[in-house]
Amino acid sequence: MTDAAKYNVVFVLGGPGAGKGTQCDKIVKEFGFVHLSAGDLLRAARNDPNSEFREDIANHIKDGSIVPVAITCSLLKREMEKAKENNQDYFLIDGFPRNEDNLDGWNTQMSSQVNLKTVLFFDCPEEVCVDRCLERGKTSGRTDDNTESLKKRIQTYTECTMRVLHYYSTLGLVSKVSAERSPKEVFEDVKGIIMKVME
Ligand code: UP5
Ligand code: MG
């Protein structure tokens, strides 16, 4: 596959509540990427009466553990193919890959069709992440915005996702942004990174 025919991808990683979704919305507004949140796609599949994986997905989300890659990757791939038909080929993949299983599955199924531009990493202290998710939990209706699920989400992030970040950083692919500041301040740094990606 020629480089021009490939999907251009930015992975967006960071702890629960680090601001991945918030910053992706801003990138979409300013730069016109297609935003694919793996968590949103999984929540939609969990709520789809026709999906055979509903229960499995629901359990993983509530437990803060990671859904098998075949499910997540097929959801992402379907959305990417749809967007490509509309000539959109710059993607923000938010909240994926989260562990070694995700990484292996992605590398097997997708990496030959993808230009991975960078991994945008929102670095945010654990207590800030927890506070943001608990605050959002008052109104979000998310089954995992509670103290018990959050403990597990944080644990999964530290034990599994940090390794993925380490792997990409050894490849020189990580762009780290401090996510503790206001959304506007964070976006100032994000803009610089995305402009380079689009050069
Ligand atoms: N907020 C945002 N930025 C702020 C800032 N700078 N200052 C102050 N407040 C800020 O933001 C979270 C909250 O904080 C919001 O209220 C926001 O207004 C505020 P958001 O932008 O939503 O943060 P985000 O990082 O997107 O948080 P999210 O909760 O979505 O992160 P998670 O990684 O925990 O959730 P995700 O949806 O990606 O995954 C959920 C579950 O799905 C996982 O635990 C897992 O079980 C499953 N999953 C998989 O199994 N595989 C996958 O590939 C992906 C998900
Ligand atoms: Mg999110």
Short mmCIF file of C-alpha atoms and ligand atoms in Angstrom, two decimals:
data_model
loop_
_atom_site.label_atom_id
_atom_site.label_comp_id
_atom_site.label_asym_id
_atom_site.label_seq_id
_atom_site.Cartn_x
_atom_site.Cartn_y
_atom_site.Cartn_z
CA MET A 1 0.00 0.00 0.00
CA THR A 2 1.40 3.43 -0.89
CA ASP A 3 1.83 5.96 1.91
CA ALA A 4 -0.83 8.22 0.39
CA ALA A 5 -3.45 5.46 0.53
CA LYS A 6 -2.94 4.80 4.21
CA TYR A 7 -4.93 6.01 7.20
CA ASN A 8 -3.15 8.79 9.11
CA VAL A 9 -3.56 8.09 12.79
CA VAL A 10 -2.88 9.89 16.05
CA PHE A 11 -3.39 7.70 19.11
CA VAL A 12 -4.63 9.66 22.13
CA LEU A 13 -3.76 8.19 25.51
CA GLY A 14 -3.84 9.25 29.15
CA GLY A 15 -5.49 8.21 32.41
CA PRO A 16 -9.25 8.17 33.01
CA GLY A 17 -10.45 11.77 32.97
CA ALA A 18 -7.13 13.14 31.70
CA GLY A 19 -9.09 15.08 29.07
CA LYS A 20 -8.69 12.92 25.96
CA GLY A 21 -12.25 13.43 24.77
CA THR A 22 -12.28 17.15 25.62
CA GLN A 23 -9.09 17.83 23.67
CA CYS A 24 -10.14 15.61 20.75
CA ASP A 25 -13.31 17.71 20.36
CA LYS A 26 -11.14 20.82 20.14
CA ILE A 27 -8.83 19.22 17.57
CA VAL A 28 -11.83 18.22 15.45
CA LYS A 29 -13.19 21.79 15.52
CA GLU A 30 -9.88 23.35 14.58
CA PHE A 31 -8.30 20.76 12.30
CA GLY A 32 -11.11 18.49 11.08
CA PHE A 33 -9.89 15.08 12.15
CA VAL A 34 -12.25 12.12 12.55
CA HIS A 35 -12.49 11.42 16.29
CA LEU A 36 -12.95 7.76 17.20
CA SER A 37 -13.22 7.16 20.93
CA ALA A 38 -12.77 3.43 21.53
CA GLY A 39 -14.67 3.82 24.82
CA ASP A 40 -17.62 5.56 23.08
CA LEU A 41 -17.73 2.87 20.37
CA LEU A 42 -17.70 0.14 23.02
CA ARG A 43 -20.45 1.88 25.03
CA ALA A 44 -22.56 2.11 21.86
CA ALA A 45 -21.97 -1.61 21.13
CA ARG A 46 -22.86 -2.44 24.74
CA ASN A 47 -26.18 -0.60 24.29
CA ASP A 48 -26.94 -2.15 20.89
CA PRO A 49 -29.56 -4.90 21.28
CA ASN A 50 -28.15 -6.60 18.15
CA SER A 51 -24.60 -6.81 19.46
CA GLU A 52 -23.57 -10.28 20.61
CA PHE A 53 -20.88 -8.79 22.85
CA ARG A 54 -23.15 -6.60 25.00
CA GLU A 55 -22.68 -8.41 28.27
CA ASP A 56 -18.96 -8.98 27.87
CA ILE A 57 -18.38 -5.30 27.09
CA ALA A 58 -20.63 -4.15 29.97
CA ASN A 59 -18.68 -6.27 32.45
CA HIS A 60 -15.29 -5.05 31.27
CA ILE A 61 -16.32 -1.39 31.39
CA LYS A 62 -17.77 -1.64 34.89
CA ASP A 63 -14.67 -3.54 36.05
CA GLY A 64 -12.26 -1.08 34.42
CA SER A 65 -10.66 -3.99 32.56
CA ILE A 66 -9.94 -4.15 28.86
CA VAL A 67 -12.23 -5.62 26.22
CA PRO A 68 -10.60 -8.22 23.90
CA VAL A 69 -8.93 -6.51 20.98
CA ALA A 70 -10.85 -8.34 18.24
CA ILE A 71 -14.02 -6.52 19.35
CA THR A 72 -12.48 -3.05 19.71
CA CYS A 73 -10.37 -3.29 16.59
CA SER A 74 -13.30 -4.36 14.42
CA LEU A 75 -15.37 -1.40 15.69
CA LEU A 76 -12.52 1.02 14.92
CA LYS A 77 -11.85 -0.53 11.51
CA ARG A 78 -15.51 -0.27 10.50
CA GLU A 79 -15.59 3.45 11.38
CA MET A 80 -12.30 4.10 9.60
CA GLU A 81 -13.52 2.40 6.43
CA LYS A 82 -16.75 4.42 6.49
CA ALA A 83 -14.83 7.69 6.90
CA LYS A 84 -12.37 6.79 4.15
CA GLU A 85 -15.29 6.39 1.73
CA ASN A 86 -15.99 10.06 2.46
CA ASN A 87 -12.35 10.90 1.73
CA GLN A 88 -11.47 11.50 5.37
CA ASP A 89 -8.14 10.02 6.27
CA TYR A 90 -6.89 11.79 9.41
CA PHE A 91 -7.99 10.00 12.57
CA LEU A 92 -7.77 10.55 16.32
CA ILE A 93 -8.03 7.18 17.99
CA ASP A 94 -8.89 8.02 21.58
CA GLY A 95 -8.26 5.56 24.43
CA PHE A 96 -6.63 2.79 22.37
CA PRO A 97 -4.32 0.80 22.41
CA ARG A 98 -4.48 0.23 26.17
CA ASN A 99 -2.53 -2.98 26.71
CA GLU A 100 -0.31 -5.53 25.01
CA ASP A 101 -3.27 -7.49 23.62
CA ASN A 102 -4.57 -4.26 21.99
CA LEU A 103 -1.14 -3.51 20.61
CA ASP A 104 -0.64 -6.99 19.15
CA GLY A 105 -4.12 -7.08 17.62
CA TRP A 106 -3.72 -3.63 16.10
CA ASN A 107 -0.28 -4.43 14.72
CA THR A 108 -1.58 -7.63 13.12
CA GLN A 109 -4.82 -6.23 11.70
CA MET A 110 -4.15 -2.58 10.96
CA SER A 111 -0.60 -1.34 11.15
CA SER A 112 0.28 -2.09 7.51
CA GLN A 113 -2.56 0.24 6.43
CA VAL A 114 -1.67 3.03 8.85
CA ASN A 115 0.77 5.92 9.12
CA LEU A 116 1.05 6.37 12.86
CA LYS A 117 1.83 10.07 13.16
CA THR A 118 2.24 10.37 16.91
CA VAL A 119 0.89 9.21 20.24
CA LEU A 120 -0.59 12.20 22.04
CA PHE A 121 -0.15 11.53 25.74
CA PHE A 122 -2.11 13.53 28.32
CA ASP A 123 -0.08 13.33 31.50
CA CYS A 124 -2.31 13.95 34.51
CA PRO A 125 -1.85 13.17 38.22
CA GLU A 126 -3.98 10.32 39.50
CA GLU A 127 -5.88 12.41 42.07
CA VAL A 128 -6.84 14.98 39.42
CA CYS A 129 -8.09 12.17 37.16
CA VAL A 130 -10.17 10.66 39.94
CA ASP A 131 -11.66 14.03 40.99
CA ARG A 132 -12.66 14.84 37.42
CA CYS A 133 -14.34 11.49 36.86
CA LEU A 134 -16.18 11.58 40.19
CA GLU A 135 -17.40 15.11 39.45
CA ARG A 136 -18.56 14.02 36.00
CA GLY A 137 -20.13 10.92 37.57
CA LYS A 138 -22.74 13.11 39.29
CA THR A 139 -24.43 13.57 35.92
CA SER A 140 -22.73 11.36 33.30
CA GLY A 141 -24.61 8.13 33.93
CA ARG A 142 -21.39 6.26 33.11
CA THR A 143 -21.32 2.92 34.90
CA ASP A 144 -17.61 3.37 35.62
CA ASP A 145 -17.56 6.91 37.09
CA ASN A 146 -17.68 5.67 40.69
CA THR A 147 -15.00 5.13 43.35
CA GLU A 148 -14.87 1.35 42.98
CA SER A 149 -14.61 1.23 39.17
CA LEU A 150 -12.17 4.14 39.21
CA LYS A 151 -9.73 2.24 41.42
CA LYS A 152 -9.64 -0.49 38.81
CA ARG A 153 -9.46 1.91 35.87
CA ILE A 154 -6.45 3.61 37.44
CA GLN A 155 -4.82 0.26 38.17
CA THR A 156 -5.33 -0.96 34.59
CA TYR A 157 -3.92 2.30 33.31
CA THR A 158 -0.78 2.13 35.48
CA GLU A 159 -0.15 -1.55 34.96
CA CYS A 160 -1.04 -1.94 31.29
CA THR A 161 -1.42 1.34 29.39
CA MET A 162 1.79 2.87 30.74
CA ARG A 163 3.64 -0.03 29.10
CA VAL A 164 2.10 0.80 25.75
CA LEU A 165 3.26 4.39 26.24
CA HIS A 166 6.70 3.15 27.11
CA TYR A 167 6.79 1.01 23.96
CA TYR A 168 5.90 3.98 21.75
CA SER A 169 8.32 6.24 23.56
CA THR A 170 11.18 3.84 22.74
CA LEU A 171 10.14 4.35 19.10
CA GLY A 172 10.30 8.14 19.61
CA LEU A 173 6.59 8.48 18.87
CA VAL A 174 5.17 10.01 22.06
CA SER A 175 4.15 13.69 22.31
CA LYS A 176 3.55 14.39 25.98
CA VAL A 177 1.34 17.22 27.22
CA SER A 178 0.76 18.23 30.82
CA ALA A 179 -3.01 17.88 31.27
CA GLU A 180 -3.45 19.40 34.70
CA ARG A 181 -4.02 22.93 33.40
CA SER A 182 -7.22 24.42 32.02
CA PRO A 183 -8.57 22.87 28.78
CA LYS A 184 -7.62 26.05 26.94
CA GLU A 185 -4.02 26.02 28.15
CA VAL A 186 -3.67 22.32 27.38
CA PHE A 187 -4.97 22.94 23.86
CA GLU A 188 -2.29 25.56 23.19
CA ASP A 189 0.31 22.76 23.43
CA VAL A 190 -1.89 20.29 21.56
CA LYS A 191 -2.23 22.70 18.64
CA GLY A 192 1.52 22.84 18.15
CA ILE A 193 1.73 19.05 18.04
CA ILE A 194 -1.17 18.64 15.62
CA MET A 195 0.17 21.32 13.28
CA LYS A 196 3.41 19.34 13.00
CA VAL A 197 1.44 16.15 12.31
CA MET A 198 -0.33 17.83 9.41
CA GLU A 199 2.82 19.28 7.80
N1 UP5 B 1 -12.05 17.96 32.03
C1 UP5 B 1 -11.40 17.62 30.89
N2 UP5 B 1 -10.27 18.35 30.75
C2 UP5 B 1 -10.20 19.17 31.83
C3 UP5 B 1 -9.25 20.15 32.25
N3 UP5 B 1 -8.17 20.44 31.53
N4 UP5 B 1 -9.48 20.78 33.41
C4 UP5 B 1 -10.57 20.49 34.17
N5 UP5 B 1 -11.51 19.56 33.81
C5 UP5 B 1 -11.32 18.91 32.66
O1 UP5 B 1 -12.79 14.64 30.68
C6 UP5 B 1 -13.19 14.06 31.91
C7 UP5 B 1 -13.89 15.12 32.74
O2 UP5 B 1 -12.94 16.12 33.12
C8 UP5 B 1 -15.00 15.85 32.03
O3 UP5 B 1 -16.00 16.15 32.94
C9 UP5 B 1 -14.32 17.12 31.49
O4 UP5 B 1 -15.20 18.19 31.35
C10 UP5 B 1 -13.27 17.38 32.57
P1 UP5 B 1 -12.73 13.78 29.33
O5 UP5 B 1 -12.30 14.71 28.26
O6 UP5 B 1 -13.98 13.02 29.15
O7 UP5 B 1 -11.53 12.79 29.71
P2 UP5 B 1 -11.13 11.39 29.08
O8 UP5 B 1 -9.66 11.29 29.20
O9 UP5 B 1 -11.76 11.21 27.75
O10 UP5 B 1 -11.82 10.46 30.18
P3 UP5 B 1 -12.53 9.07 30.01
O11 UP5 B 1 -13.28 8.84 31.28
O12 UP5 B 1 -13.30 8.97 28.76
O13 UP5 B 1 -11.27 8.12 29.97
P4 UP5 B 1 -11.13 6.58 30.08
O14 UP5 B 1 -9.87 6.27 29.42
O15 UP5 B 1 -11.27 6.11 31.48
O16 UP5 B 1 -12.46 6.07 29.37
P5 UP5 B 1 -12.74 5.42 27.96
O17 UP5 B 1 -14.08 5.82 27.54
O18 UP5 B 1 -11.61 5.62 27.05
O19 UP5 B 1 -12.78 3.86 28.34
C11 UP5 B 1 -13.76 3.38 29.24
C12 UP5 B 1 -13.62 1.88 29.40
O20 UP5 B 1 -13.86 1.24 28.14
C13 UP5 B 1 -12.24 1.37 29.83
O21 UP5 B 1 -12.04 1.43 31.23
C14 UP5 B 1 -12.30 -0.07 29.32
O22 UP5 B 1 -13.05 -0.90 30.17
C15 UP5 B 1 -13.07 0.09 28.00
N6 UP5 B 1 -12.15 0.22 26.85
C16 UP5 B 1 -11.55 -0.93 26.36
O23 UP5 B 1 -11.74 -2.03 26.89
N7 UP5 B 1 -10.74 -0.84 25.27
C17 UP5 B 1 -10.49 0.34 24.64
O24 UP5 B 1 -9.74 0.35 23.65
C18 UP5 B 1 -11.09 1.51 25.14
C19 UP5 B 1 -11.92 1.42 26.26
MG MG B 2 -13.07 9.79 26.92
#
